[in-house]
Amino acid sequence: MGIKKFFVFMTIILGMAHGAYAEGLFFEDESIQDGLPVFEVSKTFAEIYQKLDDVNWAGKNLNIAIESLENLNESAHVAATDERVVLVWGDDIVANFPRPAAHDWDGFGEITTALILKMRAYDPNLRGLSESEMYQAVVDSLVRGVDENGRYVFSKAAEIAEDGRLLTSVGVEGARDARGNFRVNGVYKGAPADLAGIRAGDLIEQINGRFVADMTDDELAAVMTGFNSGTSKIHLLTPYGNRDVVLRRATIVLADADVVHRPDPDTGGLLEIIVHNVSDGAVAIVNEALARYPDVSGIVLDLRVAGGDDERAAAKLGGLFIGKKPVMRIVETASDEVEVVPGGDAITDVPVVVLMSDQTRGTAEALVAAFYENARGVLIGTPTAGAARIASRIDLSNGGALELLNKSIKTGQGRMIDGRGIFPIVCLSNIRTNQQQNAFFLNVINNDFNARDFNQEPDVNPADIRRGCPVITNGADEDAVATAVSVKILTDKKVYNRLIAE
């Protein structure tokens, strides 16, 4: 008996089974319905319900409720009384089940699967989701309003089995020129193109014997990236002559941090540290850079695109600069805060400028705050994202996992970050021209800065602060201003000391 037949059967026996839950909604001879392995899916949903029920939600309560499935489609309404679970689509009742007992996760898992099957019959978009995407959609529905960033992480083994493919790349960025050839603008370090000696400025004229000018954009993209390894013979025009190379697509792993040393024989120069992900890998890279360049006169710590959800890694990274002082506090319940303090002493006292933006999020926001609260760095840029949460990863028996950003972050001194953000001392969007920069630094030197520190004003609406210090929409403009202002602050001790005192 299929699920559609079962709805009819349930209607007939409603009076006979009042308040009781049936033995099961599916039959062994129909284990695959609408492309879904219903017993495996039900088991996974049961485990998701059970494990979500055990999660602390930073002071919020999440009562696992099947009603949240209605978030999957605006036409759906799921009502769960003490005795029934009913799915209404528009004005029609399309499913009606006895409600399982409290904590009967297997029962809720089966009902969830049955409801999803029914909703897929009415919603072609939901029906078109793969198994991994379907899990993701349901988890999103379950935790919406509590953790909008919660997600289901499909197991890699299962993903390969489902899709049979992995996205790969040759590792180049570029664009067509006026003649239709592909001009390389950049190469990923360690990628096949990098190992083959391709450099920015090289021109790809032919691929597998075809002129690139005769290829469509889709055909060109299929060579550069794809869902298998893929091999291409490339004819290059370079400043040093023409040559042929063979490229094989491969998975590209990007470093969590990059380091650029700008030497100066008199001062030791400046060290630019760009952090992409606050992780143990980033800590190792930064630690090595600080040891390699101990004599620099200043450090630019670029956290403009940094994120992270590992509080231990954030503590280690912050500790390199501030030592054994609180970096953040983790809020797991309304009455439970855990102070995160580095375990070691600082290894550098070099002046620091911290770059920040609306893409600075997670534990990176706590790092920005730690530099601010300990007068260890001058904050410049635009306000951070205000998305300061730490993930709990809950492994599931099918190889997948739930990733839930259920722990909120406060600064080391207890200020709220999540939903608010951290605000710069120097707002880059207000000093974009040379004239504005000169006037700004003159005011600083004359001790007439008069900037408001909104980090000290918790009652001010964050949206108002962001309107006063908006995002710089031109990336090249932002980079130029950030570089010029950072260099000026780090090379003029009077300016640095005045700003750090703010």
Coordinates of C-alpha atoms in Angstrom, one line a residue:
M1 CA 0.0 0.0 0.0
G2 CA 1.5 3.4 -1.0
I3 CA 1.3 6.6 0.9
K4 CA -1.6 7.9 -1.1
K5 CA -3.6 4.8 -0.5
F6 CA -2.8 5.0 3.2
F7 CA -4.4 8.5 3.5
V8 CA -7.7 6.9 2.4
F9 CA -7.1 4.0 4.7
M10 CA -6.4 6.4 7.6
T11 CA -9.6 8.3 7.0
I12 CA -11.6 5.1 7.3
I13 CA -10.1 4.0 10.6
L14 CA -10.0 7.4 12.4
G15 CA -12.8 6.6 14.7
M16 CA -11.3 3.1 15.4
A17 CA -7.9 4.4 16.3
H18 CA -8.8 7.6 18.2
G19 CA -5.7 8.9 20.0
A20 CA -3.6 5.9 19.1
Y21 CA -0.6 5.8 16.8
A22 CA -0.5 3.2 14.0
E23 CA 2.2 0.6 13.9
G24 CA 3.8 2.2 10.9
L25 CA 3.0 4.4 7.9
F26 CA 4.9 2.5 5.3
F27 CA 5.2 -1.1 4.0
E28 CA 8.3 -3.1 3.3
D29 CA 7.4 -3.8 -0.3
E30 CA 7.2 -0.1 -1.1
S31 CA 10.4 1.2 0.6
I32 CA 11.0 3.7 -2.3
Q33 CA 8.3 6.3 -2.8
D34 CA 8.6 9.3 -5.0
G35 CA 12.3 8.6 -5.2
L36 CA 12.8 8.6 -1.5
P37 CA 13.9 5.6 0.6
V38 CA 11.1 6.2 3.1
F39 CA 12.5 4.0 6.0
E40 CA 16.0 5.5 5.8
V41 CA 14.5 9.1 5.6
S42 CA 12.1 8.4 8.5
K43 CA 15.0 7.1 10.6
T44 CA 17.1 10.2 9.9
F45 CA 14.2 12.6 10.7
A46 CA 13.6 10.7 14.0
E47 CA 17.3 11.2 14.9
I48 CA 17.2 14.9 13.9
Y49 CA 14.1 15.5 16.2
Q50 CA 15.7 13.7 19.1
K51 CA 19.0 15.5 18.9
L52 CA 17.5 18.9 18.3
D53 CA 15.4 18.3 21.4
D54 CA 18.6 18.0 23.5
V55 CA 20.2 21.3 22.2
N56 CA 20.7 24.4 24.3
W57 CA 19.6 27.4 22.3
A58 CA 21.4 30.4 24.0
G59 CA 18.6 31.0 26.4
K60 CA 15.8 30.3 23.8
N61 CA 13.5 27.3 24.0
L62 CA 13.0 25.1 20.9
N63 CA 10.0 22.9 21.4
I64 CA 10.3 20.4 18.6
A65 CA 7.0 20.8 16.7
I66 CA 5.9 19.2 13.5
E67 CA 3.9 22.3 12.8
S68 CA 7.2 24.0 11.6
L69 CA 7.0 22.0 8.4
E70 CA 4.5 24.5 7.1
N71 CA 7.5 26.8 6.6
L72 CA 8.3 24.8 3.5
N73 CA 5.5 26.3 1.5
E74 CA 3.2 29.3 2.2
S75 CA 0.2 27.2 1.0
A76 CA 0.8 24.6 3.7
H77 CA -0.6 24.7 7.2
V78 CA 0.3 21.9 9.7
A79 CA -1.8 21.7 12.9
A80 CA -0.8 19.3 15.7
T81 CA -3.2 18.9 18.5
D82 CA -2.7 16.6 21.4
E83 CA -4.3 13.8 19.3
R84 CA -4.0 14.6 15.6
V85 CA -1.5 15.9 13.0
V86 CA -3.3 17.5 10.1
L87 CA -1.9 19.0 6.9
V88 CA -4.0 21.6 5.1
W89 CA -3.1 22.7 1.6
G90 CA -4.9 25.9 0.8
D91 CA -8.4 25.2 1.9
D92 CA -8.2 21.4 1.7
I93 CA -7.3 18.8 4.4
V94 CA -4.9 16.5 2.5
A95 CA -3.4 14.5 5.4
N96 CA -4.6 13.5 8.9
F97 CA -2.6 11.3 11.3
P98 CA -2.8 10.3 15.0
R99 CA -0.2 12.2 16.8
P100 CA 2.6 10.1 18.3
A101 CA 3.3 10.3 22.0
A102 CA 5.8 12.7 23.4
H103 CA 9.4 11.7 22.5
D104 CA 8.2 9.0 20.1
W105 CA 10.8 10.2 17.6
D106 CA 10.3 7.2 15.3
G107 CA 6.6 8.1 15.1
F108 CA 7.4 11.8 14.3
G109 CA 10.1 10.7 11.8
E110 CA 7.5 8.6 9.9
I111 CA 4.9 11.3 10.0
T112 CA 7.4 13.9 8.8
T113 CA 8.3 11.7 5.8
A114 CA 4.7 11.1 5.0
L115 CA 4.0 14.8 5.2
I116 CA 7.0 15.6 2.9
L117 CA 5.8 13.0 0.4
K118 CA 2.3 14.6 0.4
M119 CA 3.8 18.2 0.1
R120 CA 6.0 17.1 -2.8
A121 CA 2.9 16.0 -4.7
Y122 CA 1.6 19.7 -4.5
D123 CA 4.9 21.5 -4.7
P124 CA 7.1 20.8 -7.7
N125 CA 10.0 22.8 -6.3
L126 CA 10.1 20.6 -3.1
R127 CA 9.7 17.5 -5.3
G128 CA 12.7 18.6 -7.3
L129 CA 15.0 18.7 -4.3
S130 CA 17.7 16.0 -3.9
E131 CA 17.8 14.0 -0.7
S132 CA 20.5 16.1 0.8
E133 CA 18.6 19.3 -0.2
M134 CA 15.4 17.9 1.2
Y135 CA 17.0 17.3 4.6
Q136 CA 18.5 20.8 4.5
A137 CA 15.0 22.3 3.8
V138 CA 13.4 20.5 6.7
V139 CA 16.1 21.4 9.2
D140 CA 15.7 25.0 8.1
S141 CA 12.0 24.8 8.8
L142 CA 12.5 23.2 12.2
V143 CA 14.9 25.8 13.5
R144 CA 13.7 28.9 11.7
G145 CA 13.3 31.8 14.1
V146 CA 15.8 30.3 16.5
D147 CA 18.8 29.5 14.3
E148 CA 18.3 30.8 10.7
N149 CA 21.8 29.5 9.9
G150 CA 21.3 25.9 11.1
R151 CA 21.8 23.4 8.4
Y152 CA 21.9 19.7 7.6
V153 CA 25.4 18.6 6.4
F154 CA 25.1 15.7 4.1
S155 CA 27.8 13.1 4.4
K156 CA 30.5 13.3 1.8
A157 CA 30.2 9.6 1.1
A158 CA 26.4 9.8 0.6
E159 CA 26.8 12.9 -1.5
I160 CA 29.1 11.2 -3.9
A161 CA 26.8 8.2 -4.1
E162 CA 23.8 10.5 -4.7
D163 CA 25.4 12.9 -7.2
G164 CA 28.3 10.8 -8.4
R165 CA 30.4 13.9 -8.8
L166 CA 32.5 16.5 -7.0
L167 CA 33.0 20.1 -8.2
T168 CA 36.6 20.7 -9.2
S169 CA 38.6 23.5 -11.0
V170 CA 41.8 24.1 -12.9
G171 CA 42.3 27.1 -10.6
V172 CA 42.2 30.2 -12.9
E173 CA 40.2 33.4 -12.9
G174 CA 39.9 35.6 -15.9
A175 CA 37.7 36.9 -18.7
R176 CA 37.5 37.0 -22.5
D177 CA 39.3 39.7 -24.4
A178 CA 38.0 41.7 -27.4
R179 CA 39.0 38.8 -29.7
G180 CA 37.2 36.2 -27.6
N181 CA 40.3 34.6 -26.1
F182 CA 40.5 34.0 -22.4
R183 CA 42.8 36.3 -20.5
V184 CA 44.0 34.9 -17.1
N185 CA 43.6 37.5 -14.3
G186 CA 44.6 35.3 -11.4
V187 CA 45.7 31.8 -10.4
Y188 CA 44.9 29.9 -7.2
K189 CA 48.1 28.9 -5.3
G190 CA 48.7 25.2 -5.5
A191 CA 46.0 24.7 -8.2
P192 CA 46.7 22.7 -11.4
A193 CA 47.2 25.9 -13.3
D194 CA 49.7 27.2 -10.8
L195 CA 51.7 24.0 -10.9
A196 CA 51.7 24.2 -14.7
G197 CA 53.2 27.6 -14.6
I198 CA 50.2 29.6 -15.8
R199 CA 50.4 33.2 -14.6
A200 CA 48.2 36.3 -14.7
G201 CA 48.4 37.9 -18.1
D202 CA 48.7 34.7 -20.0
L203 CA 46.2 34.3 -22.9
I204 CA 44.5 30.9 -23.5
E205 CA 44.0 30.7 -27.3
Q206 CA 43.1 27.1 -27.8
I207 CA 41.6 24.3 -25.7
N208 CA 41.7 20.7 -27.0
G209 CA 42.5 22.0 -30.5
R210 CA 39.5 24.4 -30.6
F211 CA 40.0 28.1 -30.7
V212 CA 38.5 29.7 -27.5
A213 CA 37.0 32.4 -29.6
D214 CA 34.8 29.8 -31.3
M215 CA 33.7 28.3 -27.9
T216 CA 30.5 29.3 -26.1
D217 CA 30.8 30.7 -22.6
D218 CA 29.2 27.4 -21.3
E219 CA 31.7 25.3 -23.1
L220 CA 34.6 27.4 -21.7
A221 CA 33.2 27.2 -18.2
A222 CA 32.9 23.4 -18.5
V223 CA 36.6 23.2 -19.1
M224 CA 37.6 25.5 -16.2
T225 CA 35.3 23.8 -13.6
G226 CA 33.2 20.6 -13.6
F227 CA 31.9 17.6 -11.7
N228 CA 34.8 15.3 -12.4
S229 CA 38.6 15.4 -12.9
G230 CA 38.6 16.3 -16.6
T231 CA 41.7 16.8 -18.7
S232 CA 42.3 19.7 -21.2
K233 CA 45.2 20.5 -23.5
I234 CA 45.7 24.3 -23.4
H235 CA 47.6 26.4 -25.9
L236 CA 48.9 29.5 -24.2
L237 CA 50.2 32.9 -25.5
T238 CA 52.6 34.3 -22.9
P239 CA 55.0 37.2 -22.7
Y240 CA 57.8 34.6 -23.0
G241 CA 56.4 32.8 -26.0
N242 CA 53.7 30.3 -26.9
R243 CA 53.5 26.9 -25.2
D244 CA 51.2 24.0 -24.6
V245 CA 50.2 22.7 -21.2
V246 CA 47.9 19.9 -19.9
L247 CA 45.5 20.8 -17.1
R248 CA 43.5 18.3 -15.0
R249 CA 40.8 19.7 -12.8
A250 CA 41.2 19.0 -9.1
T251 CA 39.8 20.0 -5.8
I252 CA 41.3 23.3 -4.6
V253 CA 42.0 23.8 -0.9
L254 CA 42.4 27.5 0.1
A255 CA 44.5 28.5 3.1
D256 CA 42.7 30.0 6.1
A257 CA 45.1 32.9 6.2
D258 CA 47.6 34.7 3.9
V259 CA 50.6 36.8 4.9
V260 CA 52.3 39.6 3.0
H261 CA 55.5 41.2 4.2
R262 CA 56.1 44.8 3.0
P263 CA 59.8 45.3 3.9
D264 CA 61.5 48.5 4.9
P265 CA 65.3 48.4 5.7
D266 CA 64.9 51.1 8.3
T267 CA 61.8 50.0 10.2
G268 CA 61.5 46.3 9.4
G269 CA 58.4 47.1 7.3
L270 CA 54.8 46.2 7.8
L271 CA 53.2 42.8 8.0
E272 CA 49.8 42.3 6.4
I273 CA 47.9 39.2 7.7
I274 CA 44.6 38.4 5.9
V275 CA 42.5 35.9 7.8
H276 CA 39.7 34.1 5.9
N277 CA 38.7 31.6 8.6
V278 CA 39.5 31.7 12.3
S279 CA 40.8 28.2 12.6
D280 CA 43.8 26.3 14.0
G281 CA 45.2 26.5 10.5
A282 CA 45.0 30.3 10.6
V283 CA 46.6 30.3 14.0
A284 CA 49.6 28.2 12.7
I285 CA 50.1 30.6 9.7
V286 CA 49.9 33.7 11.9
N287 CA 52.2 32.3 14.6
E288 CA 54.8 31.3 11.9
A289 CA 54.6 34.8 10.3
L290 CA 55.1 36.6 13.7
A291 CA 58.1 34.4 14.4
R292 CA 59.6 34.9 10.9
Y293 CA 59.2 38.7 10.9
P294 CA 59.7 39.8 14.6
D295 CA 61.2 43.2 13.7
V296 CA 58.3 44.7 11.8
S297 CA 57.1 48.1 12.9
G298 CA 53.4 47.4 12.5
I299 CA 50.8 44.8 11.6
V300 CA 47.6 45.1 9.6
L301 CA 45.3 42.3 10.7
D302 CA 42.7 42.1 7.9
L303 CA 39.5 40.5 9.2
R304 CA 37.2 41.9 6.6
V305 CA 36.1 38.6 5.2
A306 CA 36.9 36.5 8.3
G307 CA 34.4 34.1 9.9
G308 CA 34.7 31.2 12.3
D309 CA 32.8 29.2 14.9
D310 CA 35.7 27.6 16.8
E311 CA 36.1 29.5 20.1
R312 CA 39.4 27.6 20.9
A313 CA 41.0 28.7 17.7
A314 CA 39.9 32.3 18.3
A315 CA 41.4 32.2 21.7
K316 CA 44.7 31.0 20.4
L317 CA 44.7 33.6 17.6
G318 CA 43.8 36.5 20.0
G319 CA 46.3 35.2 22.6
L320 CA 49.2 35.8 20.2
F321 CA 48.5 39.5 20.5
I322 CA 46.8 40.1 23.9
G323 CA 48.0 37.2 26.0
K324 CA 45.9 35.7 28.9
K325 CA 42.9 38.1 28.8
P326 CA 39.3 37.2 28.0
V327 CA 38.7 37.0 24.3
M328 CA 35.0 36.3 24.4
R329 CA 32.1 34.8 26.4
I330 CA 30.0 31.9 25.1
V331 CA 26.3 32.0 26.0
E332 CA 24.8 28.5 25.9
T333 CA 21.7 29.2 28.1
A334 CA 20.1 32.2 29.7
S335 CA 22.1 31.7 32.9
D336 CA 25.2 30.0 31.6
E337 CA 28.2 31.9 30.2
V338 CA 31.6 30.5 29.6
E339 CA 34.6 32.8 29.5
V340 CA 37.2 32.0 26.9
V341 CA 40.7 33.0 27.8
P342 CA 44.0 32.2 25.9
G343 CA 46.3 29.8 27.6
G344 CA 49.6 31.5 26.7
D345 CA 51.3 34.9 26.8
A346 CA 51.4 37.3 23.8
I347 CA 54.3 36.8 21.5
T348 CA 54.3 40.4 20.0
D349 CA 53.6 43.9 21.2
V350 CA 53.9 45.5 17.7
P351 CA 51.2 48.1 17.0
V352 CA 48.2 46.7 15.2
V353 CA 45.5 48.0 12.9
V354 CA 42.4 45.8 12.6
L355 CA 40.4 45.9 9.3
M356 CA 36.7 45.0 9.7
S357 CA 33.6 45.0 7.5
D358 CA 30.0 43.8 7.3
Q359 CA 31.5 40.4 6.3
T360 CA 33.4 40.0 9.6
R361 CA 31.3 37.5 11.4
G362 CA 31.3 34.7 14.1
T363 CA 34.4 34.5 16.3
A364 CA 36.2 37.0 14.1
E365 CA 33.8 39.6 15.6
A366 CA 34.9 38.6 19.0
L367 CA 38.5 39.0 18.0
V368 CA 37.8 42.5 16.8
A369 CA 36.2 43.3 20.1
A370 CA 39.2 41.8 22.0
F371 CA 41.6 44.1 20.3
Y372 CA 39.3 47.0 21.1
E373 CA 38.7 46.2 24.7
N374 CA 42.3 45.6 25.5
A375 CA 43.5 48.7 23.6
R376 CA 45.6 46.4 21.5
G377 CA 44.6 47.6 18.0
V378 CA 42.9 50.5 16.2
L379 CA 39.7 49.4 14.5
I380 CA 39.1 50.8 11.1
G381 CA 36.6 49.9 8.4
T382 CA 32.8 49.5 8.7
P383 CA 30.6 47.8 11.2
T384 CA 30.8 44.0 11.5
A385 CA 28.0 41.7 10.6
G386 CA 26.5 41.2 14.1
A387 CA 26.3 37.5 13.4
A388 CA 28.3 36.2 16.3
R389 CA 27.3 32.6 16.9
I390 CA 29.2 29.4 17.4
A391 CA 28.2 26.1 15.8
S392 CA 27.4 22.9 17.5
R393 CA 28.0 19.9 15.2
I394 CA 25.7 17.0 15.9
D395 CA 26.8 13.8 14.1
L396 CA 24.1 11.5 12.7
S397 CA 24.2 7.8 12.2
N398 CA 23.8 8.1 8.4
G399 CA 27.2 9.9 8.1
G400 CA 25.6 13.4 7.9
A401 CA 25.4 16.0 10.7
L402 CA 23.4 18.9 12.0
E403 CA 25.3 22.1 12.2
L404 CA 23.6 24.6 14.5
L405 CA 24.7 28.1 15.4
N406 CA 23.0 27.9 18.7
K407 CA 25.6 29.5 21.0
S408 CA 25.8 33.3 21.0
I409 CA 29.0 35.3 21.6
K410 CA 29.6 38.2 23.9
T411 CA 32.8 40.2 24.1
G412 CA 35.3 39.4 26.8
Q413 CA 33.8 42.2 28.9
G414 CA 30.3 41.0 28.4
R415 CA 29.0 43.2 25.6
M416 CA 26.5 41.7 23.2
I417 CA 27.7 41.1 19.6
D418 CA 25.1 38.9 18.0
G419 CA 22.4 41.1 16.4
R420 CA 24.5 44.2 17.0
G421 CA 28.1 44.0 15.8
I422 CA 31.3 45.8 16.6
F423 CA 31.9 49.4 15.4
P424 CA 35.1 50.9 14.0
I425 CA 36.9 53.8 15.6
V426 CA 37.8 55.0 12.2
C427 CA 35.0 54.7 9.6
L428 CA 36.6 54.3 6.2
S429 CA 33.5 55.3 4.2
N430 CA 33.8 58.8 5.7
I431 CA 37.4 59.5 4.6
R432 CA 37.6 58.2 1.0
T433 CA 39.3 61.1 -0.7
N434 CA 42.8 62.4 -0.1
Q435 CA 41.4 65.7 1.2
Q436 CA 39.2 63.9 3.7
Q437 CA 42.1 61.7 4.9
N438 CA 44.4 64.7 5.3
A439 CA 41.7 66.6 7.3
F440 CA 41.0 63.5 9.4
F441 CA 44.7 62.9 10.4
L442 CA 45.2 66.6 11.0
N443 CA 42.3 66.5 13.5
V444 CA 43.8 63.4 15.2
I445 CA 47.2 65.0 15.5
N446 CA 45.6 68.2 16.9
N447 CA 43.7 66.1 19.4
D448 CA 40.4 67.2 17.9
F449 CA 39.2 63.8 16.7
N450 CA 35.8 64.0 18.5
A451 CA 34.6 60.6 17.2
R452 CA 31.8 58.8 19.0
D453 CA 32.6 55.4 20.2
F454 CA 29.3 53.6 19.5
N455 CA 30.7 50.4 21.2
Q456 CA 30.1 52.3 24.4
E457 CA 26.5 53.2 23.6
P458 CA 24.4 50.0 23.7
D459 CA 21.1 51.9 23.4
V460 CA 21.9 53.4 20.0
N461 CA 20.1 51.5 17.2
P462 CA 22.8 49.6 15.2
A463 CA 20.9 50.4 11.9
D464 CA 21.5 54.1 12.6
I465 CA 25.2 53.5 13.1
R466 CA 25.4 51.5 9.9
R467 CA 23.7 54.3 7.9
G468 CA 26.3 56.7 9.3
C469 CA 29.2 54.4 8.4
P470 CA 27.9 52.6 5.2
V471 CA 29.6 49.8 3.3
I472 CA 31.9 50.9 0.6
T473 CA 30.5 49.4 -2.6
N474 CA 33.6 49.9 -4.7
G475 CA 36.1 47.1 -3.7
A476 CA 39.1 48.7 -5.3
D477 CA 38.2 52.0 -3.6
E478 CA 37.9 50.3 -0.2
D479 CA 41.3 48.5 -0.6
A480 CA 43.0 51.7 -1.5
V481 CA 41.6 53.6 1.4
A482 CA 42.2 50.8 3.8
T483 CA 45.9 50.5 2.7
A484 CA 46.5 54.3 2.9
V485 CA 44.9 54.8 6.3
S486 CA 46.5 51.7 7.8
V487 CA 50.0 52.7 6.6
K488 CA 49.5 56.2 8.0
I489 CA 48.3 55.0 11.4
L490 CA 51.1 52.5 11.8
T491 CA 53.9 54.7 10.6
D492 CA 53.0 57.8 12.7
K493 CA 53.3 56.9 16.4
K494 CA 51.5 60.1 17.4
V495 CA 48.5 59.2 15.3
Y496 CA 48.5 55.6 16.5
N497 CA 48.8 56.5 20.2
R498 CA 46.0 59.1 19.9
L499 CA 43.6 56.6 18.2
I500 CA 44.4 53.7 20.5
A501 CA 43.6 56.0 23.4
E502 CA 40.1 56.6 22.0

